[in-house]
Amino acid sequence: MGNRGMEELIPLVNQLQDAFSSIGQNANLDLPQIAVVGGQSAGKSSVLENFVGKDFLPRGSGIVTRRPLVLQLINCPTEYAEFLHCKGKKFTDFDEVRQEIEAETDRVTGHNKGISPVPINLRVYSPNVLNLTLVDLPGMTKVPVGDQPADIEHQIKDMLMQFVTKDNCLLLAVSPANSDLANSDALKIAKEVDPQGLRTIGVITKLDLMDEGTDARDILENKLLPLRRGYIGVVNRSQKDIDGKKDISAALQAERKFFLSHSAYRHMADRMGTAYLQKVLNQKFSFLFLNQQVTNDSVSWWLKILQFNILFHLFPDLCTSYV
């Protein structure tokens, strides 16, 4: 299948994913996607916002991502966003996108920091993105906050497992450079579900926040806790940058300058940064289609299953008579 065929197929698969979500069958669907995993404050949200080039994700303390966010990025000449649960409405103000994510999260989980495995499906159309489907999952935590249940850690892990155990799911394991990589929540999950490292790509954030005189060169050169697919370093905006509304395009230029000028990283600057990460993910995402033989025929097969599922939900007695 050529690149043109791939570009035509990905939107069809996105539609199929949305359709299964609308009847509550998303967890049973094994289509190519990229799960973004990491501990709280690892920098997952900033990585995703850098991909889109917009501030659109909720921020705050504790568990901010409380439902899976299925984020479909679609390269398109115009820029806007759409939610599956807001059919026909186009969002051009990304502050409103954030507000809608918060409102839709609270609608299902309440205001007490509870979580839910029911995903929010968001499409972002933009000339600045590459075609990708990412799933932003709640950051792993061990301590309940507010009215959260005592087993919140197990609830989050169970939710993650619904996504990361699937063969068609790439794992984007996000870990901060200023913490001990051996204790990385993301890498622990990755080792558990992908022991051969075939589906895991490591992302190292907060390189600019490391103690003076230290660096992550051994990690990024894949010498420390090596991964088969290696690590890619990124530099996100600081909290001060975010509070000061620093433009993401300016932040990406600063990221590029950081890698080119840092003595520990300049020799690998062409393999670091958000732009390179997005390119690698787009290539791996497309490869999933080829490797798993996701074709127009298989999409048609899934659509037939979907049609039966919809009929079964509407007319269970009628469908049972055909089984």
Short mmCIF file of the C-alpha atoms (twelve columns), coordinates in Angstrom:
data_MODEL
# 
_entry.id   MODEL 
# 
loop_
_atom_site.group_PDB 
_atom_site.id 
_atom_site.type_symbol 
_atom_site.label_atom_id 
_atom_site.label_alt_id 
_atom_site.label_comp_id 
_atom_site.label_asym_id 
_atom_site.label_seq_id 
_atom_site.Cartn_x 
_atom_site.Cartn_y 
_atom_site.Cartn_z 
_atom_site.pdbx_PDB_model_num 
ATOM 1   C CA . MET A 1   0.000   0.000   0.000  1 
ATOM 2   C CA . GLY A 2   1.449   3.376   -1.027 1 
ATOM 3   C CA . ASN A 3   1.512   6.580   0.992  1 
ATOM 4   C CA . ARG A 4   -1.560  7.878   -0.822 1 
ATOM 5   C CA . GLY A 5   -3.495  4.741   0.063  1 
ATOM 6   C CA . MET A 6   -2.382  5.056   3.670  1 
ATOM 7   C CA . GLU A 7   -3.516  8.678   3.851  1 
ATOM 8   C CA . GLU A 8   -6.928  7.658   2.493  1 
ATOM 9   C CA . LEU A 9   -7.256  4.724   4.870  1 
ATOM 10  C CA . ILE A 10  -6.379  6.478   8.151  1 
ATOM 11  C CA . PRO A 11  -9.464  8.769   8.100  1 
ATOM 12  C CA . LEU A 12  -11.665 5.700   7.464  1 
ATOM 13  C CA . VAL A 13  -10.170 3.963   10.476 1 
ATOM 14  C CA . ASN A 14  -10.712 7.135   12.549 1 
ATOM 15  C CA . GLN A 15  -14.381 7.076   11.576 1 
ATOM 16  C CA . LEU A 16  -14.596 3.420   12.503 1 
ATOM 17  C CA . GLN A 17  -13.033 4.130   15.898 1 
ATOM 18  C CA . ASP A 18  -15.533 6.934   16.524 1 
ATOM 19  C CA . ALA A 19  -18.443 4.710   15.546 1 
ATOM 20  C CA . PHE A 20  -17.449 1.948   17.959 1 
ATOM 21  C CA . SER A 21  -16.961 4.550   20.712 1 
ATOM 22  C CA . SER A 22  -20.460 5.875   20.158 1 
ATOM 23  C CA . ILE A 23  -21.955 2.466   21.032 1 
ATOM 24  C CA . GLY A 24  -19.559 1.817   23.912 1 
ATOM 25  C CA . GLN A 25  -17.459 -0.796  22.142 1 
ATOM 26  C CA . ASN A 26  -14.179 1.140   21.904 1 
ATOM 27  C CA . ALA A 27  -12.364 -1.126  24.370 1 
ATOM 28  C CA . ASN A 28  -13.005 -4.153  22.121 1 
ATOM 29  C CA . LEU A 29  -11.508 -2.548  19.022 1 
ATOM 30  C CA . ASP A 30  -7.872  -3.190  18.135 1 
ATOM 31  C CA . LEU A 31  -6.985  -0.497  15.609 1 
ATOM 32  C CA . PRO A 32  -3.614  1.284   15.269 1 
ATOM 33  C CA . GLN A 33  -3.146  3.990   17.889 1 
ATOM 34  C CA . ILE A 34  -0.481  5.405   20.184 1 
ATOM 35  C CA . ALA A 35  -1.030  5.328   23.945 1 
ATOM 36  C CA . VAL A 36  0.705   8.104   25.873 1 
ATOM 37  C CA . VAL A 37  1.645   6.860   29.343 1 
ATOM 38  C CA . GLY A 38  3.583   8.386   32.213 1 
ATOM 39  C CA . GLY A 39  3.397   9.474   35.813 1 
ATOM 40  C CA . GLN A 40  1.742   12.677  36.941 1 
ATOM 41  C CA . SER A 41  3.697   15.779  35.920 1 
ATOM 42  C CA . ALA A 42  5.884   13.783  33.503 1 
ATOM 43  C CA . GLY A 43  5.046   16.260  30.730 1 
ATOM 44  C CA . LYS A 44  2.542   14.207  28.701 1 
ATOM 45  C CA . SER A 45  0.154   17.110  28.129 1 
ATOM 46  C CA . SER A 46  2.919   19.433  26.958 1 
ATOM 47  C CA . VAL A 47  4.146   16.847  24.441 1 
ATOM 48  C CA . LEU A 48  0.658   16.540  22.953 1 
ATOM 49  C CA . GLU A 49  0.138   20.300  22.865 1 
ATOM 50  C CA . ASN A 50  3.452   20.689  21.057 1 
ATOM 51  C CA . PHE A 51  2.203   18.261  18.395 1 
ATOM 52  C CA . VAL A 52  -0.922  20.363  17.849 1 
ATOM 53  C CA . GLY A 53  0.755   23.742  18.360 1 
ATOM 54  C CA . LYS A 54  -2.076  24.902  20.619 1 
ATOM 55  C CA . ASP A 55  -2.904  25.073  24.326 1 
ATOM 56  C CA . PHE A 56  -5.973  22.877  24.575 1 
ATOM 57  C CA . LEU A 57  -5.535  20.400  27.443 1 
ATOM 58  C CA . PRO A 58  -6.678  20.937  31.049 1 
ATOM 59  C CA . ARG A 59  -3.946  21.661  33.570 1 
ATOM 60  C CA . GLY A 60  -3.736  21.647  37.323 1 
ATOM 61  C CA . SER A 61  -2.579  19.600  40.295 1 
ATOM 62  C CA . GLY A 62  -3.343  15.943  40.960 1 
ATOM 63  C CA . ILE A 63  -4.971  13.804  38.283 1 
ATOM 64  C CA . VAL A 64  -5.919  16.176  35.480 1 
ATOM 65  C CA . THR A 65  -6.574  13.598  32.735 1 
ATOM 66  C CA . ARG A 66  -9.411  11.590  34.265 1 
ATOM 67  C CA . ARG A 67  -10.821 9.984   31.118 1 
ATOM 68  C CA . PRO A 68  -8.932  8.612   28.120 1 
ATOM 69  C CA . LEU A 69  -8.683  11.265  25.412 1 
ATOM 70  C CA . VAL A 70  -8.600  9.723   21.938 1 
ATOM 71  C CA . LEU A 71  -6.897  12.451  19.934 1 
ATOM 72  C CA . GLN A 72  -7.054  12.075  16.168 1 
ATOM 73  C CA . LEU A 73  -4.714  14.465  14.356 1 
ATOM 74  C CA . ILE A 74  -5.601  15.046  10.714 1 
ATOM 75  C CA . ASN A 75  -3.508  17.067  8.302  1 
ATOM 76  C CA . CYS A 76  -5.817  19.601  6.680  1 
ATOM 77  C CA . PRO A 77  -5.486  23.104  5.140  1 
ATOM 78  C CA . THR A 78  -7.820  24.630  7.738  1 
ATOM 79  C CA . GLU A 79  -7.544  24.481  11.534 1 
ATOM 80  C CA . TYR A 80  -10.399 23.458  13.802 1 
ATOM 81  C CA . ALA A 81  -11.459 20.743  16.244 1 
ATOM 82  C CA . GLU A 82  -14.472 18.473  16.599 1 
ATOM 83  C CA . PHE A 83  -15.756 16.296  19.444 1 
ATOM 84  C CA . LEU A 84  -17.631 13.064  18.821 1 
ATOM 85  C CA . HIS A 85  -20.161 14.051  21.496 1 
ATOM 86  C CA . CYS A 86  -20.755 17.491  19.878 1 
ATOM 87  C CA . LYS A 87  -21.748 16.399  16.409 1 
ATOM 88  C CA . GLY A 88  -21.762 19.159  13.814 1 
ATOM 89  C CA . LYS A 89  -19.978 21.735  15.992 1 
ATOM 90  C CA . LYS A 90  -16.576 23.034  14.932 1 
ATOM 91  C CA . PHE A 91  -14.279 24.580  17.524 1 
ATOM 92  C CA . THR A 92  -11.854 27.207  16.237 1 
ATOM 93  C CA . ASP A 93  -11.038 28.615  19.682 1 
ATOM 94  C CA . PHE A 94  -8.839  26.074  21.464 1 
ATOM 95  C CA . ASP A 95  -9.596  27.610  24.861 1 
ATOM 96  C CA . GLU A 96  -13.138 26.387  24.235 1 
ATOM 97  C CA . VAL A 97  -11.739 22.954  23.401 1 
ATOM 98  C CA . ARG A 98  -10.116 22.832  26.837 1 
ATOM 99  C CA . GLN A 99  -13.323 23.967  28.528 1 
ATOM 100 C CA . GLU A 100 -15.304 21.301  26.684 1 
ATOM 101 C CA . ILE A 101 -12.852 18.573  27.755 1 
ATOM 102 C CA . GLU A 102 -13.227 19.720  31.376 1 
ATOM 103 C CA . ALA A 103 -17.023 19.868  31.158 1 
ATOM 104 C CA . GLU A 104 -17.335 16.492  29.458 1 
ATOM 105 C CA . THR A 105 -14.964 14.927  31.995 1 
ATOM 106 C CA . ASP A 106 -17.000 16.281  34.921 1 
ATOM 107 C CA . ARG A 107 -20.238 15.144  33.284 1 
ATOM 108 C CA . VAL A 108 -19.176 11.513  33.602 1 
ATOM 109 C CA . THR A 109 -16.779 11.533  36.580 1 
ATOM 110 C CA . GLY A 110 -18.161 14.340  38.731 1 
ATOM 111 C CA . HIS A 111 -16.075 17.058  40.388 1 
ATOM 112 C CA . ASN A 112 -14.305 14.880  42.953 1 
ATOM 113 C CA . LYS A 113 -11.280 13.836  40.868 1 
ATOM 114 C CA . GLY A 114 -12.866 10.477  40.023 1 
ATOM 115 C CA . ILE A 115 -11.886 8.643   36.835 1 
ATOM 116 C CA . SER A 116 -13.758 6.833   34.078 1 
ATOM 117 C CA . PRO A 117 -12.637 4.516   31.248 1 
ATOM 118 C CA . VAL A 118 -15.197 6.064   28.888 1 
ATOM 119 C CA . PRO A 119 -13.103 7.951   26.305 1 
ATOM 120 C CA . ILE A 120 -13.511 11.472  24.976 1 
ATOM 121 C CA . ASN A 121 -12.978 11.490  21.215 1 
ATOM 122 C CA . LEU A 122 -11.425 14.648  19.773 1 
ATOM 123 C CA . ARG A 123 -10.320 15.355  16.217 1 
ATOM 124 C CA . VAL A 124 -7.958  18.190  15.422 1 
ATOM 125 C CA . TYR A 125 -7.626  19.303  11.806 1 
ATOM 126 C CA . SER A 126 -4.582  21.431  11.071 1 
ATOM 127 C CA . PRO A 127 -1.930  22.076  8.398  1 
ATOM 128 C CA . ASN A 128 0.664   21.794  11.198 1 
ATOM 129 C CA . VAL A 129 0.036   18.177  12.236 1 
ATOM 130 C CA . LEU A 130 0.858   14.762  10.830 1 
ATOM 131 C CA . ASN A 131 -1.800  12.060  10.714 1 
ATOM 132 C CA . LEU A 132 -1.749  10.287  14.082 1 
ATOM 133 C CA . THR A 133 -4.156  8.771   16.566 1 
ATOM 134 C CA . LEU A 134 -2.989  9.190   20.160 1 
ATOM 135 C CA . VAL A 135 -4.651  8.233   23.418 1 
ATOM 136 C CA . ASP A 136 -3.827  10.466  26.386 1 
ATOM 137 C CA . LEU A 137 -4.254  8.332   29.500 1 
ATOM 138 C CA . PRO A 138 -4.422  9.371   33.175 1 
ATOM 139 C CA . GLY A 139 -1.075  9.779   34.875 1 
ATOM 140 C CA . MET A 140 -0.235  6.985   37.273 1 
ATOM 141 C CA . THR A 141 -0.610  7.794   40.943 1 
ATOM 142 C CA . LYS A 142 -0.373  5.959   44.257 1 
ATOM 143 C CA . VAL A 143 -2.051  8.338   46.705 1 
ATOM 144 C CA . PRO A 144 -5.824  9.059   46.579 1 
ATOM 145 C CA . VAL A 145 -6.801  12.747  46.501 1 
ATOM 146 C CA . GLY A 146 -10.059 14.183  47.832 1 
ATOM 147 C CA . ASP A 147 -12.925 11.719  47.439 1 
ATOM 148 C CA . GLN A 148 -10.971 9.337   45.236 1 
ATOM 149 C CA . PRO A 149 -11.300 5.663   46.185 1 
ATOM 150 C CA . ALA A 150 -8.475  3.967   48.055 1 
ATOM 151 C CA . ASP A 151 -7.805  1.728   45.048 1 
ATOM 152 C CA . ILE A 152 -7.311  4.624   42.600 1 
ATOM 153 C CA . GLU A 153 -3.879  3.255   41.622 1 
ATOM 154 C CA . HIS A 154 -5.418  -0.066  40.551 1 
ATOM 155 C CA . GLN A 155 -8.302  1.661   38.751 1 
ATOM 156 C CA . ILE A 156 -5.884  3.708   36.673 1 
ATOM 157 C CA . LYS A 157 -3.716  0.697   35.880 1 
ATOM 158 C CA . ASP A 158 -6.763  -1.329  34.824 1 
ATOM 159 C CA . MET A 159 -7.778  1.519   32.521 1 
ATOM 160 C CA . LEU A 160 -4.312  1.719   30.999 1 
ATOM 161 C CA . MET A 161 -4.275  -2.024  30.410 1 
ATOM 162 C CA . GLN A 162 -7.404  -1.781  28.251 1 
ATOM 163 C CA . PHE A 163 -5.290  0.127   25.736 1 
ATOM 164 C CA . VAL A 164 -1.627  -0.797  26.145 1 
ATOM 165 C CA . THR A 165 -2.015  -4.581  25.953 1 
ATOM 166 C CA . LYS A 166 -3.270  -4.472  22.354 1 
ATOM 167 C CA . ASP A 167 -0.852  -5.526  19.636 1 
ATOM 168 C CA . ASN A 168 -1.794  -2.556  17.441 1 
ATOM 169 C CA . CYS A 169 -1.000  -0.025  20.157 1 
ATOM 170 C CA . LEU A 170 2.341   1.775   20.265 1 
ATOM 171 C CA . LEU A 171 3.459   2.933   23.699 1 
ATOM 172 C CA . LEU A 172 4.820   6.430   24.094 1 
ATOM 173 C CA . ALA A 173 6.512   6.098   27.479 1 
ATOM 174 C CA . VAL A 174 7.069   9.615   28.847 1 
ATOM 175 C CA . SER A 175 9.603   10.047  31.677 1 
ATOM 176 C CA . PRO A 176 11.152  13.223  33.139 1 
ATOM 177 C CA . ALA A 177 14.942  13.562  32.948 1 
ATOM 178 C CA . ASN A 178 15.150  15.064  36.428 1 
ATOM 179 C CA . SER A 179 13.900  11.861  38.079 1 
ATOM 180 C CA . ASP A 180 15.478  8.425   38.414 1 
ATOM 181 C CA . LEU A 181 14.646  6.561   35.188 1 
ATOM 182 C CA . ALA A 182 14.773  3.250   37.063 1 
ATOM 183 C CA . ASN A 183 11.619  4.355   38.912 1 
ATOM 184 C CA . SER A 184 9.749   5.491   35.781 1 
ATOM 185 C CA . ASP A 185 6.069   4.527   35.940 1 
ATOM 186 C CA . ALA A 186 5.871   4.585   32.158 1 
ATOM 187 C CA . LEU A 187 8.783   2.191   31.669 1 
ATOM 188 C CA . LYS A 188 7.426   -0.184  34.311 1 
ATOM 189 C CA . ILE A 189 4.146   -0.457  32.402 1 
ATOM 190 C CA . ALA A 190 5.998   -0.812  29.098 1 
ATOM 191 C CA . LYS A 191 8.222   -3.622  30.400 1 
ATOM 192 C CA . GLU A 192 5.162   -5.430  31.716 1 
ATOM 193 C CA . VAL A 193 3.086   -5.377  28.523 1 
ATOM 194 C CA . ASP A 194 5.871   -5.150  25.931 1 
ATOM 195 C CA . PRO A 195 8.846   -7.076  27.356 1 
ATOM 196 C CA . GLN A 196 10.527  -7.359  23.943 1 
ATOM 197 C CA . GLY A 197 10.242  -3.588  23.409 1 
ATOM 198 C CA . LEU A 198 8.675   -3.953  19.977 1 
ATOM 199 C CA . ARG A 199 5.977   -1.353  20.627 1 
ATOM 200 C CA . THR A 200 7.684   1.092   23.010 1 
ATOM 201 C CA . ILE A 201 9.263   4.462   22.239 1 
ATOM 202 C CA . GLY A 202 10.807  6.318   25.157 1 
ATOM 203 C CA . VAL A 203 10.359  10.084  25.496 1 
ATOM 204 C CA . ILE A 204 12.534  12.045  27.909 1 
ATOM 205 C CA . THR A 205 11.175  15.413  29.049 1 
ATOM 206 C CA . LYS A 206 12.507  18.188  31.315 1 
ATOM 207 C CA . LEU A 207 16.071  17.942  30.022 1 
ATOM 208 C CA . ASP A 208 16.410  21.669  30.666 1 
ATOM 209 C CA . LEU A 209 15.518  21.194  34.351 1 
ATOM 210 C CA . MET A 210 18.310  18.805  35.279 1 
ATOM 211 C CA . ASP A 211 20.777  19.780  38.001 1 
ATOM 212 C CA . GLU A 212 23.743  21.806  36.817 1 
ATOM 213 C CA . GLY A 213 26.582  19.584  35.661 1 
ATOM 214 C CA . THR A 214 24.311  16.617  34.889 1 
ATOM 215 C CA . ASP A 215 22.789  15.461  31.602 1 
ATOM 216 C CA . ALA A 216 20.834  12.574  30.090 1 
ATOM 217 C CA . ARG A 217 23.317  11.683  27.362 1 
ATOM 218 C CA . ASP A 218 23.598  8.016   28.384 1 
ATOM 219 C CA . ILE A 219 19.804  7.671   28.333 1 
ATOM 220 C CA . LEU A 220 19.370  9.331   24.951 1 
ATOM 221 C CA . GLU A 221 22.232  7.277   23.498 1 
ATOM 222 C CA . ASN A 222 20.294  4.226   24.714 1 
ATOM 223 C CA . LYS A 223 23.061  3.051   27.044 1 
ATOM 224 C CA . LEU A 224 21.121  3.302   30.314 1 
ATOM 225 C CA . LEU A 225 18.001  1.097   30.530 1 
ATOM 226 C CA . PRO A 226 18.058  0.600   26.739 1 
ATOM 227 C CA . LEU A 227 14.902  0.264   24.667 1 
ATOM 228 C CA . ARG A 228 14.791  -1.515  21.326 1 
ATOM 229 C CA . ARG A 229 13.365  1.642   19.707 1 
ATOM 230 C CA . GLY A 230 15.411  4.016   21.843 1 
ATOM 231 C CA . TYR A 231 14.607  7.363   23.406 1 
ATOM 232 C CA . ILE A 232 13.820  10.790  21.982 1 
ATOM 233 C CA . GLY A 233 14.411  13.908  24.072 1 
ATOM 234 C CA . VAL A 234 12.068  16.888  24.056 1 
ATOM 235 C CA . VAL A 235 12.019  20.255  25.810 1 
ATOM 236 C CA . ASN A 236 8.568   21.507  26.764 1 
ATOM 237 C CA . ARG A 237 7.516   24.928  27.966 1 
ATOM 238 C CA . SER A 238 8.091   25.616  31.643 1 
ATOM 239 C CA . GLN A 239 5.203   26.490  33.934 1 
ATOM 240 C CA . LYS A 240 6.397   30.083  33.764 1 
ATOM 241 C CA . ASP A 241 6.219   29.930  29.958 1 
ATOM 242 C CA . ILE A 242 2.700   28.497  30.117 1 
ATOM 243 C CA . ASP A 243 1.510   31.093  32.638 1 
ATOM 244 C CA . GLY A 244 3.059   33.789  30.459 1 
ATOM 245 C CA . LYS A 245 1.261   32.418  27.361 1 
ATOM 246 C CA . LYS A 246 4.510   31.731  25.525 1 
ATOM 247 C CA . ASP A 247 3.707   30.793  21.936 1 
ATOM 248 C CA . ILE A 248 4.306   27.106  21.185 1 
ATOM 249 C CA . SER A 249 6.008   27.876  17.865 1 
ATOM 250 C CA . ALA A 250 8.505   30.043  19.744 1 
ATOM 251 C CA . ALA A 251 8.953   27.248  22.289 1 
ATOM 252 C CA . LEU A 252 9.723   24.773  19.496 1 
ATOM 253 C CA . GLN A 253 12.376  27.117  18.125 1 
ATOM 254 C CA . ALA A 254 13.868  27.358  21.618 1 
ATOM 255 C CA . GLU A 255 13.816  23.568  21.852 1 
ATOM 256 C CA . ARG A 256 15.768  23.286  18.611 1 
ATOM 257 C CA . LYS A 257 18.305  25.839  19.839 1 
ATOM 258 C CA . PHE A 258 18.674  23.928  23.118 1 
ATOM 259 C CA . PHE A 259 19.722  20.705  21.409 1 
ATOM 260 C CA . LEU A 260 22.007  22.408  18.898 1 
ATOM 261 C CA . SER A 261 23.826  24.393  21.574 1 
ATOM 262 C CA . HIS A 262 24.070  21.842  24.412 1 
ATOM 263 C CA . SER A 263 27.454  20.114  24.506 1 
ATOM 264 C CA . ALA A 264 25.941  16.773  25.557 1 
ATOM 265 C CA . TYR A 265 23.266  16.705  22.876 1 
ATOM 266 C CA . ARG A 266 24.440  18.656  19.830 1 
ATOM 267 C CA . HIS A 267 25.889  15.538  18.160 1 
ATOM 268 C CA . MET A 268 22.417  13.975  18.119 1 
ATOM 269 C CA . ALA A 269 20.326  17.126  17.686 1 
ATOM 270 C CA . ASP A 270 18.888  15.861  14.396 1 
ATOM 271 C CA . ARG A 271 17.339  12.915  16.303 1 
ATOM 272 C CA . MET A 272 15.879  14.977  19.138 1 
ATOM 273 C CA . GLY A 273 12.952  17.334  19.561 1 
ATOM 274 C CA . THR A 274 9.201   17.462  19.017 1 
ATOM 275 C CA . ALA A 275 9.325   17.645  15.215 1 
ATOM 276 C CA . TYR A 276 11.491  14.528  14.999 1 
ATOM 277 C CA . LEU A 277 9.301   12.681  17.511 1 
ATOM 278 C CA . GLN A 278 6.166   13.489  15.535 1 
ATOM 279 C CA . LYS A 279 7.818   12.297  12.320 1 
ATOM 280 C CA . VAL A 280 8.909   9.012   13.919 1 
ATOM 281 C CA . LEU A 281 5.440   8.409   15.343 1 
ATOM 282 C CA . ASN A 282 3.810   9.086   11.980 1 
ATOM 283 C CA . GLN A 283 6.143   6.538   10.348 1 
ATOM 284 C CA . LYS A 284 5.543   3.921   13.061 1 
ATOM 285 C CA . PHE A 285 1.801   4.602   13.002 1 
ATOM 286 C CA . SER A 286 1.690   4.007   9.242  1 
ATOM 287 C CA . PHE A 287 3.822   0.878   9.649  1 
ATOM 288 C CA . LEU A 288 1.210   -0.555  12.024 1 
ATOM 289 C CA . PHE A 289 -1.271  -0.546  9.169  1 
ATOM 290 C CA . LEU A 290 1.156   -2.343  6.866  1 
ATOM 291 C CA . ASN A 291 2.455   -4.783  9.480  1 
ATOM 292 C CA . GLN A 292 -1.013  -5.747  10.704 1 
ATOM 293 C CA . GLN A 293 -2.428  -5.750  7.157  1 
ATOM 294 C CA . VAL A 294 -5.096  -3.173  7.892  1 
ATOM 295 C CA . THR A 295 -6.631  -2.768  4.452  1 
ATOM 296 C CA . ASN A 296 -9.799  -1.430  2.934  1 
ATOM 297 C CA . ASP A 297 -11.121 -5.015  2.948  1 
ATOM 298 C CA . SER A 298 -10.500 -5.399  6.686  1 
ATOM 299 C CA . VAL A 299 -12.089 -1.993  7.338  1 
ATOM 300 C CA . SER A 300 -15.143 -3.169  5.384  1 
ATOM 301 C CA . TRP A 301 -15.195 -6.290  7.557  1 
ATOM 302 C CA . TRP A 302 -15.109 -4.177  10.723 1 
ATOM 303 C CA . LEU A 303 -17.880 -1.995  9.329  1 
ATOM 304 C CA . LYS A 304 -20.071 -5.068  8.873  1 
ATOM 305 C CA . ILE A 305 -19.424 -6.012  12.505 1 
ATOM 306 C CA . LEU A 306 -20.255 -2.442  13.490 1 
ATOM 307 C CA . GLN A 307 -23.517 -2.538  11.554 1 
ATOM 308 C CA . PHE A 308 -24.490 -5.737  13.344 1 
ATOM 309 C CA . ASN A 309 -23.578 -4.213  16.722 1 
ATOM 310 C CA . ILE A 310 -25.765 -1.194  16.022 1 
ATOM 311 C CA . LEU A 311 -28.645 -3.400  14.908 1 
ATOM 312 C CA . PHE A 312 -28.199 -5.583  17.982 1 
ATOM 313 C CA . HIS A 313 -28.419 -2.513  20.240 1 
ATOM 314 C CA . LEU A 314 -31.566 -1.337  18.441 1 
ATOM 315 C CA . PHE A 315 -33.273 -4.666  17.684 1 
ATOM 316 C CA . PRO A 316 -31.827 -7.401  19.948 1 
ATOM 317 C CA . ASP A 317 -34.680 -9.863  19.345 1 
ATOM 318 C CA . LEU A 318 -34.403 -9.554  15.571 1 
ATOM 319 C CA . CYS A 319 -30.609 -10.028 15.567 1 
ATOM 320 C CA . THR A 320 -30.767 -13.024 17.893 1 
ATOM 321 C CA . SER A 321 -32.905 -14.867 15.408 1 
ATOM 322 C CA . TYR A 322 -30.061 -14.702 12.863 1 
ATOM 323 C CA . VAL A 323 -27.349 -16.015 15.211 1 
# 
